CSV table of C-alpha atoms in Angstrom, one decimal:
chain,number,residue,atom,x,y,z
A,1,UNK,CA,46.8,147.0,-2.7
A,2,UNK,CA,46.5,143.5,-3.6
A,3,UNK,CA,50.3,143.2,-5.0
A,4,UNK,CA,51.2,144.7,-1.1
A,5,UNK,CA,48.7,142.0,0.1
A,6,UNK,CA,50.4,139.5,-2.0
A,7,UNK,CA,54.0,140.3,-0.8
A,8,UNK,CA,53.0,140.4,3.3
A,9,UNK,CA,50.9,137.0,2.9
A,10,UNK,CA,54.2,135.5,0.9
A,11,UNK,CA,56.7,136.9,3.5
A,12,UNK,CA,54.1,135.6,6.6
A,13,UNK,CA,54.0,131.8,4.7
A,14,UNK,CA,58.0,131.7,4.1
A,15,UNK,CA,59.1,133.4,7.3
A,16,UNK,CA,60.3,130.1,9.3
A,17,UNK,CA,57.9,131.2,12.9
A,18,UNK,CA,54.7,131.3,10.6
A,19,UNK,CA,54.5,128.1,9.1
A,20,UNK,CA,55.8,126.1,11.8
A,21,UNK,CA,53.0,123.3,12.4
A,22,UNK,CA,55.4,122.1,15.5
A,23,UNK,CA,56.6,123.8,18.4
A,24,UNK,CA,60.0,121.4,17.8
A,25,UNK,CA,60.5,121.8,14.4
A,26,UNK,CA,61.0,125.6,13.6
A,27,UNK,CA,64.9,125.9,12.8
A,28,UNK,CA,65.4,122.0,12.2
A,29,UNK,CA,67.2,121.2,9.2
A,30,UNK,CA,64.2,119.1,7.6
A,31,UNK,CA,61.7,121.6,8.9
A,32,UNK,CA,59.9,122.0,4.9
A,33,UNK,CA,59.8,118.6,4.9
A,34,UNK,CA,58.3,118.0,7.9
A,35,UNK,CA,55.9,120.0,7.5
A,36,UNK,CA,54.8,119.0,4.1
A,37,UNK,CA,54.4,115.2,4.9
A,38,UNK,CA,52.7,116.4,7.7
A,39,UNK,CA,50.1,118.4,5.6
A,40,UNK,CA,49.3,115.5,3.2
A,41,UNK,CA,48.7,113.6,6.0
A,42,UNK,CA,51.4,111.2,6.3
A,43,UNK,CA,52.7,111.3,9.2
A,44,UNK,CA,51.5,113.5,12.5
A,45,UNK,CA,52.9,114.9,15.5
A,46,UNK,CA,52.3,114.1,18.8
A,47,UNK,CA,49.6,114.9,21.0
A,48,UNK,CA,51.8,117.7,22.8
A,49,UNK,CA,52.0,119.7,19.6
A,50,UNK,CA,55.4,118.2,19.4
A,51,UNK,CA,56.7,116.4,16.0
A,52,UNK,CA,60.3,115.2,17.5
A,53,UNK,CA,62.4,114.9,14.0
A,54,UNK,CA,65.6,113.6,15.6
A,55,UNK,CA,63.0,110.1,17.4
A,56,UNK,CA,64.4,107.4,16.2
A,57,UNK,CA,61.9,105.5,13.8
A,58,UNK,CA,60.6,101.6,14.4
A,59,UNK,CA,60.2,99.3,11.1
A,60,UNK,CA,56.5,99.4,12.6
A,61,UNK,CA,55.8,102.9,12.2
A,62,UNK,CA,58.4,103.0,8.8
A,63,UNK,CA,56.4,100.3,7.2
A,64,UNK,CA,53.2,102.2,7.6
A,65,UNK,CA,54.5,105.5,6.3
A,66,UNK,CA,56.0,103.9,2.9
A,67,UNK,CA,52.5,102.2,3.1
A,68,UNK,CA,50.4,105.2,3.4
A,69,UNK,CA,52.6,106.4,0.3
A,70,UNK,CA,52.9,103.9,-2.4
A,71,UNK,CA,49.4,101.5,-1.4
A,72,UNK,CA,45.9,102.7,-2.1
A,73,UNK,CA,43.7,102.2,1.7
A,74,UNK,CA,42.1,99.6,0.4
A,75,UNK,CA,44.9,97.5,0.1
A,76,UNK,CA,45.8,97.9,3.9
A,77,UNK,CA,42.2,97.8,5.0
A,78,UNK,CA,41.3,94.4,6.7
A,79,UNK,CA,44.6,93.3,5.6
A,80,UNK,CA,45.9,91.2,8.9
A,81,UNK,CA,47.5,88.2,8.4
A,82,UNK,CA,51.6,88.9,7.6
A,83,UNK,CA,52.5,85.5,8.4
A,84,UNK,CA,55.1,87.0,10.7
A,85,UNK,CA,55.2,85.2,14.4
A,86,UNK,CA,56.0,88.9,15.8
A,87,UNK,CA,53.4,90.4,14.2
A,88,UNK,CA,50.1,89.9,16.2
A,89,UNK,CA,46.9,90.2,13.8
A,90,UNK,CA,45.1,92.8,16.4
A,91,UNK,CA,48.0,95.1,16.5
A,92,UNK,CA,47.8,98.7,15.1
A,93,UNK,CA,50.6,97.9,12.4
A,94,UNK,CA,49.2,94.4,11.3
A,95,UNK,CA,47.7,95.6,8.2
A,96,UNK,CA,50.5,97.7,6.8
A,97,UNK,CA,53.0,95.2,7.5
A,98,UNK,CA,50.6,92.9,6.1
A,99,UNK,CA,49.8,94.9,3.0
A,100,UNK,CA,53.6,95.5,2.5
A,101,UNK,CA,54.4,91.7,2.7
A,102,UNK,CA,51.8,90.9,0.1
A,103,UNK,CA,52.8,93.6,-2.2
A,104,UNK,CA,56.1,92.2,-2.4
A,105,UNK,CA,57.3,96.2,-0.4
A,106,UNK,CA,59.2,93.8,3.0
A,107,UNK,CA,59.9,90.2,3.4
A,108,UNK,CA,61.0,90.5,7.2
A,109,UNK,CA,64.3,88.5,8.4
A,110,UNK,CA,65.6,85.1,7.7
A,111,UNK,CA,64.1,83.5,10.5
A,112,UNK,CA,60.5,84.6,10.1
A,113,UNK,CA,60.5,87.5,12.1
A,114,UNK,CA,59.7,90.8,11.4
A,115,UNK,CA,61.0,92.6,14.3
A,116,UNK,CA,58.3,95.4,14.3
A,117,UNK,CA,59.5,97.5,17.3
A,118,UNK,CA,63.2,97.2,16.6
A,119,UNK,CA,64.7,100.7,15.2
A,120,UNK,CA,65.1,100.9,11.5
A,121,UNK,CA,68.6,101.4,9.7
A,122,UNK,CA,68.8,103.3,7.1
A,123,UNK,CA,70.2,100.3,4.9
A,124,UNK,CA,66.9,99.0,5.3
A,125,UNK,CA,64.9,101.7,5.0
A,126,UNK,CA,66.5,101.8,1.5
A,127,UNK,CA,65.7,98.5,0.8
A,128,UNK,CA,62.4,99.4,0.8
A,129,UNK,CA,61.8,102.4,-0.7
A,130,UNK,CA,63.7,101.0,-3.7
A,131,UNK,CA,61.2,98.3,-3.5
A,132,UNK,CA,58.2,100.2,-3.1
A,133,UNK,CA,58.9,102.8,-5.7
A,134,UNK,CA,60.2,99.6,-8.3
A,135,UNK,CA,63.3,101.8,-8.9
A,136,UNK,CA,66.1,99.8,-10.7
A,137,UNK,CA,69.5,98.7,-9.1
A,138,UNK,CA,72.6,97.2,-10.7
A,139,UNK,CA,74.2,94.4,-8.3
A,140,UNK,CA,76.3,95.6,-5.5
A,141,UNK,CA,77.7,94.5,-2.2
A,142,UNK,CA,77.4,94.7,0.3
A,143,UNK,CA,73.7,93.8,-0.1
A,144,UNK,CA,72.3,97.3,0.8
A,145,UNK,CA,74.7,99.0,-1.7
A,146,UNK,CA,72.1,98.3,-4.6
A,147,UNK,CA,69.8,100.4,-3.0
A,148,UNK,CA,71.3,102.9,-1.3
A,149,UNK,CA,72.7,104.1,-5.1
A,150,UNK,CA,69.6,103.7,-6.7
A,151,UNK,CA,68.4,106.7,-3.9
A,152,UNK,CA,72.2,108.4,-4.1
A,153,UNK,CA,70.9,108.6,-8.2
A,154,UNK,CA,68.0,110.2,-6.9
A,155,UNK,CA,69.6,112.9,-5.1
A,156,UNK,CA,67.4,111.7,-2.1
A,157,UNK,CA,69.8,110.5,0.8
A,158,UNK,CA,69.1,113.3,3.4
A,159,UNK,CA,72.2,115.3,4.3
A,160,UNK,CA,72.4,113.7,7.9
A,161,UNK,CA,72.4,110.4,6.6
A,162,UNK,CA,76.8,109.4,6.6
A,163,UNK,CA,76.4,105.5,8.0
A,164,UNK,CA,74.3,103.2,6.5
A,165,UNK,CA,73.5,101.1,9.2
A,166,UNK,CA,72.5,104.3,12.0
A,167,UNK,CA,69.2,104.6,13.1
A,168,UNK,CA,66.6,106.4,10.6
A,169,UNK,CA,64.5,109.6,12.5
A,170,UNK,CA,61.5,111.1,11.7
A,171,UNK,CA,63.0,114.3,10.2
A,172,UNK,CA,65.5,112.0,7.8
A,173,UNK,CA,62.2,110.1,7.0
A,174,UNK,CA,60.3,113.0,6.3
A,175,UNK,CA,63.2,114.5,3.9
A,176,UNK,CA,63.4,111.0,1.9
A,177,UNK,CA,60.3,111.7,0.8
C-alpha cells in the first residue's frame, strides 16, 4: 500500500497541472524553474495568481533578485544611500541597489546613473551574475563577451536567450538561476 501511495503522490507532484503555483505558467518552457525560485522565496507572482514569465524584467527588480541570492538580509537592511542621482533613498529598490553597489555586484552607467526602471539586457544581466557569483572570465570583446562565456561554461544561458542585448523576462531569469 504505501509503494502504491508512493507512485500516485510522485505522478500527482510531476504531472505538469499539479504543481503549477501559477495559472500562467503550466506548459511554459521554464515552468520548473519558475516554480522553484518561487518556492525558495525569491521571486513571487502577482497578486492575480499570475507569475507572467515572458514580462520583461527592470535592472530594479533584477538587482534585487541577484540580491536576495548572493547577499545575506542584513546587508540590504537599512542599506539606502547608492550614490546614484536616479536612485531615490525612500524607494522600494534603494537598498538592493545600494547593497549591490557596495558589494562591488553593479556600478551603474558612466554618467552616474543607474537607470533603475529601464529594461535589462541580457549582456548586463551577465555582467552581474558573473560579478556576484566571483566566477572567472578571460578578456574578450566586445565588453559583455567575458561574461556571457563564463555563463556559456556554465551551461546556464537559458535556451531563449539568441541576442545578447534583448530584453531579460522573468521566466529567462528564473532559469539562470
Amino acid at each position: 500500500v504505501v509503494a502504491i501511495a508512493s507512485v500516485q503522490l510522485t505522478l500527482y507532484f510531476n504531472s505538469p497541472i499539479a504543481s503549477v503555483l501559477f495559472r500562467d505558467v503550466g506548459t511554459h518552457l521554464y515552468r520548473e524553474s519558475i516554480e522553484w525560485i518561487s518556492s525558495q522565496g525569491i521571486v513571487q507572482g502577482y497578486s492575480d495568481g499570475m507569475f507572467r514569465p515572458n514580462k520583461t524584467v527592470n535592472r530594479a527588480e533584477f538587482t534585487k533578485i541577484v540580491t536576495g541570492i548572493t547577499l545575506p538580509s542584513s546587508a540590504v537592511t537599512g542599506c539606502t544611500d547608492s550614490s546614484f542621482d536616479d536612485v531615490p533613498s525612500n524607494a522600494w529598490f534603494a537598498p538592493y541597489v545600494c547593497a549591490a553597489k557596495k558589494y562591488g555586484i553593479l556600478s551603474g552607467y558612466p554618467d552616474g546613473t543607474f537607470r533603475p526602471g529601464n529594461p535589462i539586457n541580457f549582456a548586463e544581466v551577465a555582467k552581474i551574475v558573473v560579478t556576484a557569483f566571483e566566477y572567472n572570465t578571460s578578456p574578450g570583446t566586445p565588453w559583455y563577451v567575458p561574461y556571457t562565456n563564463a555563463l556559456a561554461t556554465r551551461g546556464v544561458i537559458p535556451r531563449s536567450v539568441a541576442l545578447f542585448d534583448k530584453h531579460t523576462t522573468r521566466g529567462e531569469v528564473a532559469e539562470l538561476f
